[in-house]
mmCIF file of C-alpha atoms and ligand atoms in Angstrom:
data_model
loop_
_atom_site.group_PDB
_atom_site.id
_atom_site.type_symbol
_atom_site.label_atom_id
_atom_site.label_comp_id
_atom_site.label_asym_id
_atom_site.label_seq_id
_atom_site.Cartn_x
_atom_site.Cartn_y
_atom_site.Cartn_z
ATOM 1 C CA MET A 1 -0.007 0.000 -0.003
ATOM 2 C CA ILE A 2 1.218 3.470 -0.858
ATOM 3 C CA ASP A 3 1.302 5.897 2.070
ATOM 4 C CA LEU A 4 -0.946 8.767 1.054
ATOM 5 C CA GLY A 5 -0.379 10.541 4.386
ATOM 6 C CA VAL A 6 -3.020 12.601 6.141
ATOM 7 C CA GLU A 7 -6.168 12.618 4.015
ATOM 8 C CA LEU A 8 -8.103 15.834 3.490
ATOM 9 C CA SER A 9 -11.841 15.669 4.143
ATOM 10 C CA ASN A 10 -14.143 16.214 1.170
ATOM 11 C CA SER A 11 -15.076 19.708 2.329
ATOM 12 C CA THR A 12 -11.530 20.892 3.097
ATOM 13 C CA LEU A 13 -10.240 23.959 1.258
ATOM 14 C CA ILE A 14 -6.720 24.837 2.353
ATOM 15 C CA THR A 15 -6.242 28.459 1.390
ATOM 16 C CA SER A 16 -3.335 30.883 1.483
ATOM 17 C CA LYS A 17 -2.334 34.187 -0.026
ATOM 18 C CA THR A 18 1.211 35.313 -0.731
ATOM 19 C CA ASP A 19 2.996 38.467 -1.753
ATOM 20 C CA LEU A 20 4.822 38.609 -5.102
ATOM 21 C CA GLN A 21 7.808 36.751 -3.624
ATOM 22 C CA GLY A 22 5.683 33.863 -2.376
ATOM 23 C CA ARG A 23 5.757 34.915 1.295
ATOM 24 C CA ILE A 24 2.569 33.974 3.134
ATOM 25 C CA VAL A 25 0.369 36.943 4.063
ATOM 26 C CA TYR A 26 -2.833 35.013 4.829
ATOM 27 C CA CYS A 27 -3.936 31.487 5.536
ATOM 28 C CA ASN A 28 -7.237 29.956 6.634
ATOM 29 C CA LYS A 29 -8.100 27.565 9.463
ATOM 30 C CA ASP A 30 -7.750 24.467 7.262
ATOM 31 C CA PHE A 31 -4.184 25.538 6.460
ATOM 32 C CA ILE A 32 -3.384 25.769 10.166
ATOM 33 C CA GLN A 33 -5.135 22.475 10.921
ATOM 34 C CA TYR A 34 -3.399 20.382 8.260
ATOM 35 C CA SER A 35 0.062 21.976 8.332
ATOM 36 C CA GLY A 36 0.264 22.018 12.124
ATOM 37 C CA PHE A 37 1.907 25.468 12.075
ATOM 38 C CA SER A 38 0.388 28.428 13.916
ATOM 39 C CA GLU A 39 -0.492 31.660 12.105
ATOM 40 C CA GLN A 40 2.488 33.354 13.811
ATOM 41 C CA GLU A 41 4.803 30.651 12.482
ATOM 42 C CA VAL A 42 3.724 31.023 8.843
ATOM 43 C CA PHE A 43 3.007 34.731 8.397
ATOM 44 C CA GLY A 44 5.733 36.424 6.424
ATOM 45 C CA LYS A 45 7.480 33.093 5.725
ATOM 46 C CA PRO A 46 8.219 31.764 2.234
ATOM 47 C CA HIS A 47 5.686 29.188 1.089
ATOM 48 C CA ASN A 48 8.387 26.510 1.030
ATOM 49 C CA ILE A 49 7.825 26.223 4.808
ATOM 50 C CA VAL A 50 5.501 23.306 3.905
ATOM 51 C CA ARG A 51 7.655 22.031 1.059
ATOM 52 C CA HIS A 52 8.231 18.278 1.058
ATOM 53 C CA LYS A 53 11.522 16.853 -0.181
ATOM 54 C CA ASP A 54 9.627 14.460 -2.500
ATOM 55 C CA MET A 55 8.388 17.383 -4.618
ATOM 56 C CA PRO A 56 10.334 17.910 -7.843
ATOM 57 C CA ARG A 57 11.757 21.400 -8.414
ATOM 58 C CA ALA A 58 10.465 21.244 -11.978
ATOM 59 C CA VAL A 59 6.858 21.219 -10.720
ATOM 60 C CA PHE A 60 7.393 24.485 -8.843
ATOM 61 C CA LYS A 61 9.212 25.935 -11.834
ATOM 62 C CA THR A 62 6.118 25.172 -13.945
ATOM 63 C CA LEU A 63 3.851 26.660 -11.249
ATOM 64 C CA TRP A 64 5.791 29.931 -11.102
ATOM 65 C CA LYS A 65 6.014 30.131 -14.912
ATOM 66 C CA TYR A 66 2.220 30.050 -15.202
ATOM 67 C CA ILE A 67 1.380 32.490 -12.412
ATOM 68 C CA LYS A 68 4.111 34.978 -13.388
ATOM 69 C CA ASN A 69 2.559 34.884 -16.834
ATOM 70 C CA GLY A 70 -0.822 35.862 -15.316
ATOM 71 C CA GLU A 71 -2.321 32.386 -15.715
ATOM 72 C CA GLU A 72 -3.778 29.982 -13.171
ATOM 73 C CA VAL A 73 -2.124 26.632 -12.621
ATOM 74 C CA PHE A 74 -3.075 23.267 -11.079
ATOM 75 C CA ALA A 75 -0.696 20.842 -9.412
ATOM 76 C CA PHE A 76 -0.642 17.755 -7.244
ATOM 77 C CA VAL A 77 1.498 18.764 -4.289
ATOM 78 C CA LYS A 78 2.835 16.761 -1.370
ATOM 79 C CA ASN A 79 3.238 19.075 1.620
ATOM 80 C CA LYS A 80 4.918 18.372 4.934
ATOM 81 C CA THR A 81 3.393 19.090 8.304
ATOM 82 C CA LYS A 82 5.240 20.635 11.227
ATOM 83 C CA ASN A 83 5.523 17.246 12.935
ATOM 84 C CA GLY A 84 6.976 15.451 9.915
ATOM 85 C CA GLN A 85 3.835 13.945 8.400
ATOM 86 C CA HIS A 86 2.601 14.794 4.941
ATOM 87 C CA TYR A 87 -0.650 15.517 3.076
ATOM 88 C CA TRP A 88 -1.373 15.522 -0.647
ATOM 89 C CA VAL A 89 -3.425 18.286 -2.240
ATOM 90 C CA LEU A 90 -4.730 19.322 -5.629
ATOM 91 C CA ALA A 91 -3.641 22.958 -5.647
ATOM 92 C CA ASN A 92 -5.044 25.742 -7.770
ATOM 93 C CA VAL A 93 -2.790 28.824 -7.763
ATOM 94 C CA THR A 94 -3.875 32.120 -9.290
ATOM 95 C CA PRO A 95 -2.431 35.622 -9.547
ATOM 96 C CA SER A 96 -4.369 38.299 -7.572
ATOM 97 C CA LEU A 97 -4.898 41.395 -9.712
ATOM 98 C CA ASP A 98 -5.621 45.005 -8.742
ATOM 99 C CA SER A 99 -8.081 47.209 -10.672
ATOM 100 C CA ASN A 100 -5.355 48.051 -13.206
ATOM 101 C CA ASN A 101 -4.672 44.350 -13.837
ATOM 102 C CA ASN A 102 -1.325 44.460 -12.030
ATOM 103 C CA THR A 103 -0.445 41.300 -10.136
ATOM 104 C CA ILE A 104 -0.303 42.187 -6.437
ATOM 105 C CA GLY A 105 0.158 38.680 -5.031
ATOM 106 C CA TYR A 106 -0.891 35.083 -5.435
ATOM 107 C CA TYR A 107 -3.664 32.931 -4.062
ATOM 108 C CA SER A 108 -3.927 29.201 -3.611
ATOM 109 C CA VAL A 109 -6.866 26.919 -2.848
ATOM 110 C CA ARG A 110 -6.103 23.236 -2.235
ATOM 111 C CA ARG A 111 -8.576 20.418 -2.063
ATOM 112 C CA LYS A 112 -8.605 16.667 -1.693
ATOM 113 C CA PRO A 113 -6.901 14.984 -4.667
ATOM 114 C CA ASN A 114 -8.151 11.795 -6.235
ATOM 115 C CA PRO A 115 -6.118 9.020 -4.525
ATOM 116 C CA LYS A 116 -5.856 7.219 -7.887
ATOM 117 C CA ALA A 117 -4.152 10.307 -9.360
ATOM 118 C CA ILE A 118 -1.715 10.433 -6.438
ATOM 119 C CA GLU A 119 -0.827 6.767 -6.938
ATOM 120 C CA LYS A 120 0.009 7.591 -10.552
ATOM 121 C CA ILE A 121 1.896 10.811 -9.863
ATOM 122 C CA ILE A 122 4.128 9.355 -7.089
ATOM 123 C CA PRO A 123 6.349 7.354 -9.469
ATOM 124 C CA VAL A 124 6.458 10.256 -11.953
ATOM 125 C CA TYR A 125 7.674 12.636 -9.229
ATOM 126 C CA ALA A 126 10.153 10.010 -8.007
ATOM 127 C CA SER A 127 11.743 9.736 -11.433
ATOM 128 C CA MET A 128 11.774 13.531 -11.785
ATOM 129 C CA ILE A 129 13.536 13.888 -8.406
ATOM 130 C CA ASN A 130 16.055 11.284 -9.519
ATOM 131 C CA ALA A 131 16.638 13.185 -12.777
ATOM 132 C CA GLU A 132 17.171 16.384 -10.794
ATOM 133 C CA LYS A 133 20.374 14.859 -9.417
ATOM 134 C CA THR A 134 21.634 15.411 -12.948
ATOM 135 C CA SER A 135 19.750 18.522 -14.064
ATOM 136 C CA LEU A 136 16.494 20.412 -13.856
ATOM 137 C CA GLU A 137 16.167 20.054 -17.624
ATOM 138 C CA ALA A 138 16.243 16.252 -17.366
ATOM 139 C CA SER A 139 13.372 16.425 -14.885
ATOM 140 C CA GLU A 140 11.376 18.824 -17.071
ATOM 141 C CA SER A 141 11.886 16.541 -20.010
ATOM 142 C CA ILE A 142 10.276 13.597 -18.110
ATOM 143 C CA LEU A 143 7.176 15.738 -17.550
ATOM 144 C CA ASN A 144 7.172 17.064 -21.109
ATOM 145 C CA THR A 145 7.485 13.561 -22.557
ATOM 146 C CA ILE A 146 4.336 12.517 -20.665
ATOM 147 C CA LEU A 147 2.434 15.631 -21.837
ATOM 148 C CA THR A 148 3.467 14.937 -25.427
ATOM 149 C CA GLU A 149 2.456 11.274 -25.153
ATOM 150 C CA LYS A 150 -0.934 12.219 -23.714
ATOM 151 C CA ASN A 151 -1.244 15.170 -26.095
ATOM 152 C CA LEU A 152 -2.396 17.420 -23.250
ATOM 153 C CA PRO A 153 -1.298 20.829 -21.967
ATOM 154 C CA TYR A 154 -0.061 20.714 -18.347
ATOM 155 C CA ASN A 155 -3.276 21.931 -16.609
ATOM 156 C CA GLU A 156 -5.480 19.578 -18.620
ATOM 157 C CA PHE A 157 -3.165 16.691 -17.775
ATOM 158 C CA ILE A 158 -3.685 17.439 -14.062
ATOM 159 C CA PHE A 159 -7.476 17.696 -14.531
ATOM 160 C CA SER A 160 -7.631 14.455 -16.462
ATOM 161 C CA MET A 161 -5.717 12.711 -13.700
ATOM 162 C CA GLN A 162 -8.066 14.142 -11.059
ATOM 163 C CA GLU A 163 -11.104 12.966 -13.072
ATOM 164 C CA ASN A 164 -9.447 9.565 -13.527
ATOM 165 C CA LEU A 165 -9.680 9.898 -17.324
ATOM 166 C CA ILE A 166 -6.031 8.972 -17.930
HETATM 167 C C1 LIG B 1 0.099 31.102 -3.698
HETATM 168 C C2 LIG B 1 1.206 30.088 -3.632
HETATM 169 C C3 LIG B 1 0.988 28.900 -2.979
HETATM 170 C C4 LIG B 1 2.003 27.935 -2.866
HETATM 171 N N1 LIG B 1 1.730 26.783 -2.182
HETATM 172 C C5 LIG B 1 2.738 25.887 -1.997
HETATM 173 C C6 LIG B 1 2.509 24.729 -1.211
HETATM 174 O O1 LIG B 1 1.413 24.461 -0.711
HETATM 175 N N2 LIG B 1 3.555 23.882 -1.021
HETATM 176 C C7 LIG B 1 4.794 24.103 -1.558
HETATM 177 O O2 LIG B 1 5.718 23.317 -1.338
HETATM 178 N N3 LIG B 1 5.025 25.210 -2.346
HETATM 179 C C8 LIG B 1 4.020 26.093 -2.566
HETATM 180 N N4 LIG B 1 4.265 27.197 -3.333
HETATM 181 C C9 LIG B 1 5.537 27.311 -4.062
HETATM 182 C C10 LIG B 1 6.647 27.924 -3.226
HETATM 183 O O3 LIG B 1 6.631 29.319 -3.394
HETATM 184 C C11 LIG B 1 8.048 27.393 -3.682
HETATM 185 O O4 LIG B 1 8.243 27.670 -5.029
HETATM 186 C C12 LIG B 1 8.202 25.875 -3.455
HETATM 187 O O5 LIG B 1 7.845 25.507 -2.156
HETATM 188 C C13 LIG B 1 9.602 25.421 -3.735
HETATM 189 O O6 LIG B 1 10.478 26.000 -2.839
HETATM 190 P P1 LIG B 1 11.978 26.321 -3.221
HETATM 191 O O7 LIG B 1 11.906 27.099 -4.499
HETATM 192 O O8 LIG B 1 12.534 27.101 -2.090
HETATM 193 O O9 LIG B 1 12.640 25.005 -3.407
HETATM 194 C C14 LIG B 1 3.257 28.166 -3.456
HETATM 195 C C15 LIG B 1 3.475 29.367 -4.145
HETATM 196 C C16 LIG B 1 2.464 30.315 -4.232
HETATM 197 C C17 LIG B 1 2.717 31.590 -4.996
#
């Protein structure tokens, strides 16, 4: 059996807001509950405070590429808790815009991922992490090869996994 960690309930929405550098400026109660950190411990900290070592750098590179380009992005993310456990989420990250369409920060809402999708993404992330011992490009190329094979853009690939279509 694969260890999926702490499971989110169906109604959980783990929410946070960051400044342009990715420092946390807001988080909701679900964020506090699942991460195990207090508000004081996370406010002003970089979002990698919950980063798990099993997450490939190439996934975060993709995430930042989308949001810096003004687009939303979806990702399966394994986060660590303060006490060393982990929880998987399906994250949606969006730029927050002011009335002049300038990006003033970023916003993320995370919900329960489909466990079947997590079982499929775990070996993909493992091979990406392994490739990152050599280079970030090698890791990106693993992801790109899958997207080419499936003939799907990145966000649609994530959706299709969540809906158990692929
Ligand atoms: C709104 C927002 C939410 C984020 N949520 C997470 C998250 O839940 N977990 C995570 O590891 N990184 C998250 N990140 C990405 C981090 O900023 C960072 O890129 C990532 O943790 C990798 O850290 P590193 O670049 O220091 O290795 C988020 C970024 C933004 C802008």
